[in-house]
XYZ file of C-alpha atoms in Angstrom:
602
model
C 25.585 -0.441 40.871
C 21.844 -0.765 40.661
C 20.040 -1.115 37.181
C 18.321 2.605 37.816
C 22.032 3.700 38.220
C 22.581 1.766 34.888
C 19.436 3.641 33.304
C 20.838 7.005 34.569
C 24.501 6.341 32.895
C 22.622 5.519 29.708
C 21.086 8.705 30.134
C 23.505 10.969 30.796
C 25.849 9.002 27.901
C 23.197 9.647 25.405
C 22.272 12.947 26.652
C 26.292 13.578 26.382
C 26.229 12.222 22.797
C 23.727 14.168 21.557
C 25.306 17.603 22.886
C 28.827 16.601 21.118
C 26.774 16.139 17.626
C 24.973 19.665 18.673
C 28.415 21.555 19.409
C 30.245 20.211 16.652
C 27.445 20.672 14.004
C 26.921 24.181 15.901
C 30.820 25.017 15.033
C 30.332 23.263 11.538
C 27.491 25.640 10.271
C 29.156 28.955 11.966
C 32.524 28.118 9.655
C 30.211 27.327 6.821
C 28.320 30.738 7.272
C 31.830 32.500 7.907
C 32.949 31.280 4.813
C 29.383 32.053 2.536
C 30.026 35.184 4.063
C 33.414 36.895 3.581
C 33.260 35.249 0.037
C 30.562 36.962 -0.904
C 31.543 40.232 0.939
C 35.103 39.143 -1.153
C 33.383 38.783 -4.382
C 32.306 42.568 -4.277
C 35.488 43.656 -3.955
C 37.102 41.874 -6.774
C 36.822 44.616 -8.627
C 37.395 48.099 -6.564
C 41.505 48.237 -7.732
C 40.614 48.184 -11.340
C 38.144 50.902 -11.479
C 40.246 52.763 -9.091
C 42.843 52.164 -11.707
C 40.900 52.924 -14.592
C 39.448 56.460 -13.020
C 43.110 57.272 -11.879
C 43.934 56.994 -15.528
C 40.860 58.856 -17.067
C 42.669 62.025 -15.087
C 45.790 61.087 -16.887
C 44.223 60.783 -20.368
C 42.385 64.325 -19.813
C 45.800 65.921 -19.240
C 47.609 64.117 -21.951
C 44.715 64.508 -24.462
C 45.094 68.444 -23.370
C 48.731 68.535 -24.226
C 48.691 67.055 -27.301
C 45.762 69.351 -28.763
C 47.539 72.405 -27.106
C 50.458 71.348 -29.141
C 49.030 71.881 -32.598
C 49.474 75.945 -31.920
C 53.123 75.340 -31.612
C 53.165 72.830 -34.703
C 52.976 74.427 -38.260
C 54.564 71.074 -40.292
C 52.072 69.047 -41.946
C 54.027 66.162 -40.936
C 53.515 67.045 -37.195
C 50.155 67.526 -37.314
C 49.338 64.435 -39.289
C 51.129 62.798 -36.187
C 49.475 65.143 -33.472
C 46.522 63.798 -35.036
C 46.646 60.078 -34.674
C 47.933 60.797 -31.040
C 44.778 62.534 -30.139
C 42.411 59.847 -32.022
C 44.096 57.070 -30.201
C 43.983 59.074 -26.841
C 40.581 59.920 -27.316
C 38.958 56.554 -28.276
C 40.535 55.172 -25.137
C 39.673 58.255 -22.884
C 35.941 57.845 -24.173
C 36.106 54.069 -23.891
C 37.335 54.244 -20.439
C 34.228 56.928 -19.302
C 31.678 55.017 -20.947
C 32.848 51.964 -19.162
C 33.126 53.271 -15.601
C 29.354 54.334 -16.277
C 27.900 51.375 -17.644
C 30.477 48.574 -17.119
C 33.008 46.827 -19.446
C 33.429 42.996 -18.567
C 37.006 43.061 -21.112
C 37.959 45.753 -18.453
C 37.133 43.932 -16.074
C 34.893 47.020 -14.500
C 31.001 46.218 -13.236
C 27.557 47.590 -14.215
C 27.058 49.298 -10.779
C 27.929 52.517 -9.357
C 26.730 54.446 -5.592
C 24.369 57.018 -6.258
C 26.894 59.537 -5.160
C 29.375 58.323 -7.779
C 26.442 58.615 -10.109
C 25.584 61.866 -9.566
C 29.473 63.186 -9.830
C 29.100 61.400 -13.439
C 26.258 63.652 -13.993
C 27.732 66.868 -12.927
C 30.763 65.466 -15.009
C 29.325 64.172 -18.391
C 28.535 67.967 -19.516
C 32.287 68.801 -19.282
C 32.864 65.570 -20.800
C 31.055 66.198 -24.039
C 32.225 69.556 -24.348
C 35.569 68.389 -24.189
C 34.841 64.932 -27.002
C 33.008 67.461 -29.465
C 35.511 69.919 -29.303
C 38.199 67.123 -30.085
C 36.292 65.048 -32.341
C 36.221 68.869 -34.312
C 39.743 69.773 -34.322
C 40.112 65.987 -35.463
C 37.517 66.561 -38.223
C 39.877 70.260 -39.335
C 42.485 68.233 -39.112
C 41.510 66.416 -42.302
C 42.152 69.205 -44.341
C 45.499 70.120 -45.014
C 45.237 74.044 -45.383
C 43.297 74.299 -42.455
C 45.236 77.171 -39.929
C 46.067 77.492 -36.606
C 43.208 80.438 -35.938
C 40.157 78.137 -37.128
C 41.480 75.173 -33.869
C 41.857 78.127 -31.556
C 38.320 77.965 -30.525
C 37.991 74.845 -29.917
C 41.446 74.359 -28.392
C 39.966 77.199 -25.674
C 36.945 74.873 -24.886
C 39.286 71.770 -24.385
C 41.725 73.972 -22.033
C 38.727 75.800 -20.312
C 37.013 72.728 -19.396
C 40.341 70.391 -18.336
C 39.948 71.787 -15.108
C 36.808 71.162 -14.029
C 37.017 67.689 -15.764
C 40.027 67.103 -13.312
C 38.617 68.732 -9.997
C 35.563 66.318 -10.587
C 37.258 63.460 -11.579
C 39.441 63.457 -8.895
C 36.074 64.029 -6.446
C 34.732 60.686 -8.103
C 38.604 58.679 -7.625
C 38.666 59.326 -4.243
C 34.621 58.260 -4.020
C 35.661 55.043 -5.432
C 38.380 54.392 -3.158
C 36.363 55.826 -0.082
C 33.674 52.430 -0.797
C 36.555 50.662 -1.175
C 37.567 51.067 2.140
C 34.141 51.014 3.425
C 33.522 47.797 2.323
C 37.162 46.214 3.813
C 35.713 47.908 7.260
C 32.441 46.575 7.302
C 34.371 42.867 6.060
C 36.427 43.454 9.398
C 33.660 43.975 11.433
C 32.133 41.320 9.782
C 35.165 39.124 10.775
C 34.921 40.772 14.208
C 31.570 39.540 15.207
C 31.360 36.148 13.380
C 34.931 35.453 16.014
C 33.030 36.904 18.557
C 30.154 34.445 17.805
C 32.924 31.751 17.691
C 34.262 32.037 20.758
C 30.673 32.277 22.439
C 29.656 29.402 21.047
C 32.847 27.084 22.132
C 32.548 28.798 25.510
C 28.674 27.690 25.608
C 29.758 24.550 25.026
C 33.064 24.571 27.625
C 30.460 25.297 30.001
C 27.591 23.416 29.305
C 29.164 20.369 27.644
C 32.745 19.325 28.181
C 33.119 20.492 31.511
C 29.994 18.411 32.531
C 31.452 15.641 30.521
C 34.900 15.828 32.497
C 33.151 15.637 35.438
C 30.997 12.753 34.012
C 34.665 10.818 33.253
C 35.593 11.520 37.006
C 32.529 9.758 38.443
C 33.051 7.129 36.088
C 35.930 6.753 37.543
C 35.368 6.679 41.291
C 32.365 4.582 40.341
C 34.775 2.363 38.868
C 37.200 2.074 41.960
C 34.440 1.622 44.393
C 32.730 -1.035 42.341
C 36.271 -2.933 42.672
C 36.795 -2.403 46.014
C 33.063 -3.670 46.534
C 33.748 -6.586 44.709
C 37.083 -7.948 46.614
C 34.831 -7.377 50.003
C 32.307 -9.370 47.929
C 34.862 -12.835 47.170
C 35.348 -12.651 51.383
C 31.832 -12.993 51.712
C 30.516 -14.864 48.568
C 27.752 -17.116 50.196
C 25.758 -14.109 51.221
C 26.974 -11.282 48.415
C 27.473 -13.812 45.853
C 25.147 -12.517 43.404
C 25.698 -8.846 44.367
C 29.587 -9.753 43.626
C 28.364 -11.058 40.324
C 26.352 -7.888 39.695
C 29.444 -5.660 40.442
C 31.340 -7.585 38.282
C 29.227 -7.023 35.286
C 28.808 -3.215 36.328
C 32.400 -3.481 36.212
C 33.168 -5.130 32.724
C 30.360 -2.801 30.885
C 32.116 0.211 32.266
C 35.263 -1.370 31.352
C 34.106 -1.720 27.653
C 32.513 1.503 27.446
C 35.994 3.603 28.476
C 37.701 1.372 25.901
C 35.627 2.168 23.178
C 34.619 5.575 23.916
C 38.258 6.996 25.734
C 41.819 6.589 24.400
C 42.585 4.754 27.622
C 45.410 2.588 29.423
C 46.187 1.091 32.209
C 50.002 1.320 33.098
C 52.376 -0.270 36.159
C 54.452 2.315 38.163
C 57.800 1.067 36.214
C 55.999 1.658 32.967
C 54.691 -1.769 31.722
C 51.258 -1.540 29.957
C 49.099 -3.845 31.574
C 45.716 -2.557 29.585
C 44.839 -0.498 26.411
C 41.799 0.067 25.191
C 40.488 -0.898 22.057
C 40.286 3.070 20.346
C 43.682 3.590 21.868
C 45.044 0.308 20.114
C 43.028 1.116 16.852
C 44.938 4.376 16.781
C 48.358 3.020 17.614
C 47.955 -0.572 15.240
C 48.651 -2.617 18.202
C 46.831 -5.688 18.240
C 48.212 -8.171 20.782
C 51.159 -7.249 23.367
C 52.891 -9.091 25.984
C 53.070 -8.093 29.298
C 56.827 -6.857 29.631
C 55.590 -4.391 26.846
C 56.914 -0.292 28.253
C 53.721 2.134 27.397
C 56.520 4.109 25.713
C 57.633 2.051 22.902
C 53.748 1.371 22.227
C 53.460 5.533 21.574
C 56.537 6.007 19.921
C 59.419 4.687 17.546
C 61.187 8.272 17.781
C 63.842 7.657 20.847
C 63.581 11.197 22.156
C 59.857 11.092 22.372
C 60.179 7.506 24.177
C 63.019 9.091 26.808
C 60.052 11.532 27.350
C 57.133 10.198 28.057
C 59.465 7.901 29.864
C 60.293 10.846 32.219
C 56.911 12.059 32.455
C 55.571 8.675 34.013
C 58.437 8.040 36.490
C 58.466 12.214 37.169
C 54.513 11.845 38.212
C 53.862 8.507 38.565
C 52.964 9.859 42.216
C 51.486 13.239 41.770
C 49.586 13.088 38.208
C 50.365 15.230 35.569
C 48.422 16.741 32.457
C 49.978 17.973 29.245
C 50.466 17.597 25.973
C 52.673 14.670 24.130
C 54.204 14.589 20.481
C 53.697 10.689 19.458
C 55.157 8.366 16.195
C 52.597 5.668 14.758
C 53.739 2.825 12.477
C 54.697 4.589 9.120
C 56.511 7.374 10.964
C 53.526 9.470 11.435
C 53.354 12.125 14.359
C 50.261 12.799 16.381
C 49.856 15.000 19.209
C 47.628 13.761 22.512
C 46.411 15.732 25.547
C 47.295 13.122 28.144
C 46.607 12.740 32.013
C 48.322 10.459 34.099
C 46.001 9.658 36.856
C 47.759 7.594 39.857
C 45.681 4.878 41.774
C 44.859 1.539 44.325
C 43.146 -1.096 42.608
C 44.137 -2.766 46.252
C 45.694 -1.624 49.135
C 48.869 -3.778 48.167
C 49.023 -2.316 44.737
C 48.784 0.614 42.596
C 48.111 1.488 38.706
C 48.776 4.955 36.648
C 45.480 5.126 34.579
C 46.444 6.828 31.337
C 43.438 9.190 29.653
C 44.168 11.112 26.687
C 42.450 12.939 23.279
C 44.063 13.336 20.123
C 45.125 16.952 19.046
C 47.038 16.692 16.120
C 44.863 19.303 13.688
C 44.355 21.526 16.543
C 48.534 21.414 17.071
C 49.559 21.282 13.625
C 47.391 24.443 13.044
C 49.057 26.566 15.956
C 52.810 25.441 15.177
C 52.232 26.980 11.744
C 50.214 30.071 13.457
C 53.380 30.608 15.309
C 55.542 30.174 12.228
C 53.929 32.643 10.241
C 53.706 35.350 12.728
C 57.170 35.036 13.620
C 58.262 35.098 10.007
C 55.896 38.367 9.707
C 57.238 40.211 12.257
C 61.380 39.225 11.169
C 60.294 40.803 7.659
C 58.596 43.975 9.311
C 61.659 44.827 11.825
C 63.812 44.096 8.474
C 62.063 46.051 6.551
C 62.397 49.051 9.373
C 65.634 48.589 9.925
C 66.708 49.381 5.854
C 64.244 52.130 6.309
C 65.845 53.388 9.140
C 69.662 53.015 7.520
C 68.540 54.616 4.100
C 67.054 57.361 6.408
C 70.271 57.927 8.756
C 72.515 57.701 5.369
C 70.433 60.130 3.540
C 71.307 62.552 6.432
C 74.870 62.144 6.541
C 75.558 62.585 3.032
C 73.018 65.495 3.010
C 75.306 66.480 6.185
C 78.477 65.963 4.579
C 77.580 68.302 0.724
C 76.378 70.999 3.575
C 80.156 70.504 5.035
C 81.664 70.151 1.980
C 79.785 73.329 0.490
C 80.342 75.541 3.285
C 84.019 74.348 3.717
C 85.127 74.771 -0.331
C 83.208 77.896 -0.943
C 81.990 79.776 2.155
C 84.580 78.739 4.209
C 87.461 79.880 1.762
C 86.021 83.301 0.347
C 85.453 84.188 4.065
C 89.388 83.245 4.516
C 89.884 85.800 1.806
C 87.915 88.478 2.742
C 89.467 87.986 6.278
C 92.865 88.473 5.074
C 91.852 91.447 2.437
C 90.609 93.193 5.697
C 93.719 93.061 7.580
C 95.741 94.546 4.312
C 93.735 97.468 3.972
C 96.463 100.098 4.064
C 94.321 103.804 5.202
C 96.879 105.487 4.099
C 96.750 104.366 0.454
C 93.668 105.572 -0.671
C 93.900 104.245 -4.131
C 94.607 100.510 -3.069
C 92.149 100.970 -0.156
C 89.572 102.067 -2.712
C 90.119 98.601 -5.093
C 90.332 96.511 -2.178
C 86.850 98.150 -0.875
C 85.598 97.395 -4.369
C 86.742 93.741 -4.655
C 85.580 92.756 -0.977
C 82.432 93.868 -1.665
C 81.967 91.534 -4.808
C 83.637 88.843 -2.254
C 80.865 89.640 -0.151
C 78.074 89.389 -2.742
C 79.601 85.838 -4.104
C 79.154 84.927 0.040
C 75.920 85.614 0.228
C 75.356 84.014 -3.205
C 76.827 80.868 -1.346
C 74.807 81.023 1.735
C 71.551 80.962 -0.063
C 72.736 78.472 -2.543
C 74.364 76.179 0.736
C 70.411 76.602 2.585
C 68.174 76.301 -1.220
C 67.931 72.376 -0.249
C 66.899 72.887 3.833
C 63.830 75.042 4.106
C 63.802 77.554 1.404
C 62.646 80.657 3.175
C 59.731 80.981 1.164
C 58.585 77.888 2.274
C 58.403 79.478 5.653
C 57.700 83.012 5.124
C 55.354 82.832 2.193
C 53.529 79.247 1.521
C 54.010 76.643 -0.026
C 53.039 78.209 -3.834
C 56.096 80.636 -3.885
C 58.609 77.864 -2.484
C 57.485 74.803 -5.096
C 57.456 78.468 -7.743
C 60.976 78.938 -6.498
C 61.818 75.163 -6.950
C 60.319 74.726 -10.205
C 62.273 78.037 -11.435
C 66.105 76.888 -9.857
C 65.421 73.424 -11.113
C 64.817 73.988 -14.395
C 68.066 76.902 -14.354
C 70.197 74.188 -12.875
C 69.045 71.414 -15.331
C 68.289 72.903 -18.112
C 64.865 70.916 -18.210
C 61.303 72.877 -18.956
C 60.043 72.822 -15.530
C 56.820 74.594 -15.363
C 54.627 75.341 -12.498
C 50.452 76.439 -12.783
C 48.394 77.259 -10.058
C 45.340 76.330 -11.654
C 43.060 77.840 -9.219
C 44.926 80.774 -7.979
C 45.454 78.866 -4.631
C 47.148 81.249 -1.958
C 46.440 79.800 1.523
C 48.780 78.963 4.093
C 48.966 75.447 5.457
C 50.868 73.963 9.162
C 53.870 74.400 8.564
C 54.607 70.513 8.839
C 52.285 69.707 5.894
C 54.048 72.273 3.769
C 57.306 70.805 4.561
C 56.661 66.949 3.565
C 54.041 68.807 0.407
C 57.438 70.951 -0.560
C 60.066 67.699 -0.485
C 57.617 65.421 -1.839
C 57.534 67.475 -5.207
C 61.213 67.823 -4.787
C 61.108 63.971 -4.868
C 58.774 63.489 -7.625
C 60.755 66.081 -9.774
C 64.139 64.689 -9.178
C 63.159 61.175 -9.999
C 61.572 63.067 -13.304
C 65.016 64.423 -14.136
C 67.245 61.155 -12.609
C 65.106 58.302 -13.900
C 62.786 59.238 -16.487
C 64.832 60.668 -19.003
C 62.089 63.584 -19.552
C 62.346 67.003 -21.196
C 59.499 68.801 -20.254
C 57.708 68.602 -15.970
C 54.842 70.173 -15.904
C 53.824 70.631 -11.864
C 49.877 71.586 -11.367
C 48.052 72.694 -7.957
C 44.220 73.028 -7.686
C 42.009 73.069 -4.997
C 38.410 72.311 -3.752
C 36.892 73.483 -0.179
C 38.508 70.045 1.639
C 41.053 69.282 -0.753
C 44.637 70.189 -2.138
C 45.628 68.353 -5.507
C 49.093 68.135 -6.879
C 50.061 66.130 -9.839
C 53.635 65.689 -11.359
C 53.507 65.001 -15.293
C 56.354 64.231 -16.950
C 57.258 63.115 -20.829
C 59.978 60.441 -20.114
C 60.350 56.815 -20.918
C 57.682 55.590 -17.970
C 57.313 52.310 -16.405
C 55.142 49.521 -15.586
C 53.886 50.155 -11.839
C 52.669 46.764 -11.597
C 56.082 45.453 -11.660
C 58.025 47.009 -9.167
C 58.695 44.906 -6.459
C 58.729 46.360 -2.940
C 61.850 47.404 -1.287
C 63.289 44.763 0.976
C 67.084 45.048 0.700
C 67.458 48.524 0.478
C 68.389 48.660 -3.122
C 67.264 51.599 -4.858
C 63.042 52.253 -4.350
C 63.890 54.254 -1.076
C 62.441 57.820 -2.741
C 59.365 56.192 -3.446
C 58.816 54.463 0.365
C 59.841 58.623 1.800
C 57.373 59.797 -0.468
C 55.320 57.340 1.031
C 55.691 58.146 4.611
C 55.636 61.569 4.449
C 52.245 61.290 3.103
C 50.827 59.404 5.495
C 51.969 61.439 7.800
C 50.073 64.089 6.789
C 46.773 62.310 6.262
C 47.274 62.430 2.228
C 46.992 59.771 -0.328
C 49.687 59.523 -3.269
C 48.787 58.060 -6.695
C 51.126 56.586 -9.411
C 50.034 56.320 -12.955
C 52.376 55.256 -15.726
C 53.130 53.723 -19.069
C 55.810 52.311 -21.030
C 56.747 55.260 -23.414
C 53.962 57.432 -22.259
C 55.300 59.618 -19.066
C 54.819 59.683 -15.541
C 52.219 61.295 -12.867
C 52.458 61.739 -9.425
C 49.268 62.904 -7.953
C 48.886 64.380 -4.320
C 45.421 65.004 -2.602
C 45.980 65.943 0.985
C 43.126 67.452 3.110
C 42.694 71.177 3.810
């Protein structure tokens, strides 16, 4: 090669260098900006659950502070009032605490300073109900004091505490779903944030595909071929050495500097066709600790101690010793440590009478390591989501057949038999005894009413029929009413705002068994006396909530269902509102009651 060729390879190797350091500081700052990024977006967001949480609870504390102030018309013993009393400070201080906070911030509460203008301006719309509300509590607290004070002089305020609730609720519940509206805003603009900073990824490594690597592959390859003619030039050179001695000389050089360069820059080898290794360069020996080798030395044994991996790369070499291959290799360096290399075996002449395989390869082990794991996690994600679907899917099919099976069982004990009877009454009606006829005529119709009793009863837990033919208020006022026969429990139902519209009929349905849920859980689980079920309304939304007085839990604390014991009435309840487009919220204490809240659009 001539020395402007040399120049040119300079050139092109420095121009090559300096585009690596551009593409991998390019990729460097993009991760780095990433990562400023979605940590800041992150940081933002630290704190959406617990105000979420907090104004969730403020609706809770309005209807508990309620009750317990209603309950001083009902409570005459000093005794019960002192008690009444406390309960309503404490309830209070903390309802107060919690609305100042959401305003202005509490860092114990972990709740910031800052609020959207629209969740400001529902504050303002709110904090006129609010004080009407405190002062009228802080009052009846102040009557309280005195001993002889009488039921008539707390009426009046009582009145503004109950007038207001409902307007404190409506609003609040305006300013909880506000809240957890941003919060979702902000995860969609973090995965579009994601979105475009991948998409800005990917353009950048396939800038640099095009514009880098593949121009340096294509570099390697001329290397190469310059390589193979510069030896070919040189043994037509030694034939010939009085008149191309110093050209032979020059090749020779070319030869060694190229030579050098491959062996620093490239994990490189030179193998035989049975496998010896006749060359290694010095990166490729720096990486594998070999320092000296003799020549009867397999390439095999050099990459590996494992004896599978040996057997194949050993298989690989004689499989394409002819043909080439490219691929990827698991390898074992001294200290049992596996590495991963993107080899090609190229096959070549040196000479006519013999022939190399020139080994060229580029360490992958991050890039490998990263994508077994990849592919470990996602399979392990998708095992525990079919897992998860199948117990769904059991606890669904076996809530069916036993629901199938009491249908069975109550037709078959009671209709089933009392139609028997009235069959066999029929056929012993004697027309010529009119006084027997007359009593049997009598009794068969009471056997009659007691079926029809038994039908209704049989069908109360399908789709009461004024679910269908009258809306969803008369069928969850017909619930509330059997329920409470049945159980003996208080079971009351309020419609504060007179709400009388009809809905599809496959939101009433999941609305109707939800509150069938959330009340039998009440009376199975909670241990509770008194369920009071509320409905309101606004012009886009529908708001059910579920209080009960029982024993409570810690929400925080229940694990999610993954083996199918118990938890399945909660993950229905679930589903059924999302399939209506609803959200469900749970609040609850430890010795301070349960609600269930529904909001579902209208």
């Amino acid at each position: 090669m001539t020395k402007n060729g040399n120049s040119l390879d300079q050139r092109t190797f420095n121009k090559l260098s300096r585009l690596y350091i551009v593409a991998l500081s390019t990729i460097a700052l993009s991760v780095i900006i990433s990562q400023v990024l979605v940590r800041n977006h992150l940081e933002t967001q630290k704190s959406d659950s617990t105000v979420i949480n907090v104004a969730g609870r403020q609706r809770m504390l309005s209807q508990k502070l309620t009750k317990e102030i209603v309950s001083l018309l009902v409570s005459s013993d000093e005794k019960n009032r002192i008690l009444l009393k406390n309960k309503i400070t404490a309830t209070l201080y903390l309802w107060e605490l919690s609305h100042t906070s959401l305003q202005k911030g509490n860092d114990s509460l972990g709740l910031p300073k800052q609020n959207s203008d629209k969740i400001k301006s529902k504050f303002i719309a709110i904090n006129p109900v609010f004080e009407t509300i405190q002062k009228a509590s802080k009052a009846i607290i102040e009557k309280l004091d005195n001993a002889t004070i009488s039921v008539e002089e707390l009426t009046s305020d009582i009145k503004k505490v109950t007038n207001n609730e409902g307007s404190f609720l409506l609003i609040m519940d305006e300013i909880v779903n506000q809240y957890d509206l941003e919060a979702d805003e902000k995860v969609v603009w973090l995965r579009k944030l994601e979105l475009s900073l991948m998409g800005l990824t990917l353009l950048i490594l396939l800038g640099e595909l095009v514009f880098i690597f593949w121009p340096a592959a294509k570099s390697v390859k001329a290397t190469l071929s310059d390589l193979l003619f510069a030896e070919k030039k040189a043994k037509k050179m030694a034939f010939d050495a009085d008149e191309l001695s110093l050209s032979k000389e020059k090749s020779i050089k070319e030869l060694r500097a190229l030579s050098h360069a491959m062996d620093e820059t490239l994990l490189f080898a030179r193998v035989s066709p049975s496998g010896n290794l006749i060359h290694m360069g010095n990166k490729f020996s720096r990486l594998f600790k070999l320092s000296k080798f003799k020549k009867e030395v397999l390439f095999w044994t050099v990459l590996s101690s494992n004896e599978n991996e040996q057997l194949l790369i050993e298989d690989l070499i004689n499989s394409h010793k002819k043909t080439g291959w490219q691929g990827e290799v698991k390898a074992t360096i001294k200290g049992d440590i596996a590495i991963w290399l993107e080899m090609s075996i190229v096959p070549y002449r040196p000479t006519e009478e013999r022939s190399e395989l020139l080994i060229i390869a580029s360490e992958i082990t991050d890039r490998k390591v990263a994508q077994i794991e990849i592919e470990r996690l996602t399979e392990e994600s998708f095992e525990e989501k079919i897992s998860q679907q199948k117990i769904i899917s059991s606890k669904i099919i076996e809530n069916q057949e036993k629901e199938q099976n009491r249908i069975a069982k109550d037709v078959h004990d009671g209709i089933g038999q009392m139609l028997t009877g009235l069959k066999y009454n029929l056929e012993s009606i004697n027309m010529n005894d009119i006084e027997k006829t007359t009593l049997k005529i009598e009794h068969l119709k009471e056997l009659t009413t007691n079926i029809i009793k038994g039908v209704r009863t049989a069908t109360f837990n399908l789709t009461p029929p004024e679910l269908s033919d009258h809306g969803i208020v008369p069928a969850i006022t017909k619930l509330t009413h059997e329920l409470g026969r049945l159980t003996g429990k208080e079971i009351i139902f309020f419609n504060k705002t007179g709400f009388n519209e009809r809905l599809d009929s496959l939101v009433e349905i999941n609305i109707y068994r939800i509150v069938q849920e959330a009340i039998n859980n009440a009376i199975k689980y909670a241990d509770s006396s008194h369920i009071l079920v509320s409905l309101s309304h606004s012009q886009n939304i529908l708001s059910i909530n579920i209080d009960d007085d029982g024993q409570g839990f810690e929400p925080s604390k229940v694990k999610k269902v993954k083996n199918g014991d118990g938890g399945m009435g909660m993950t229905f309840m679930k589903e059924r509102i999302k399939y209506i487009n609803g959200r469900l919220f749970l609040n609850s204490e430890l010795g301070e009651g349960t609600r269930v809240t529904l909001n579902i659009p209208i």
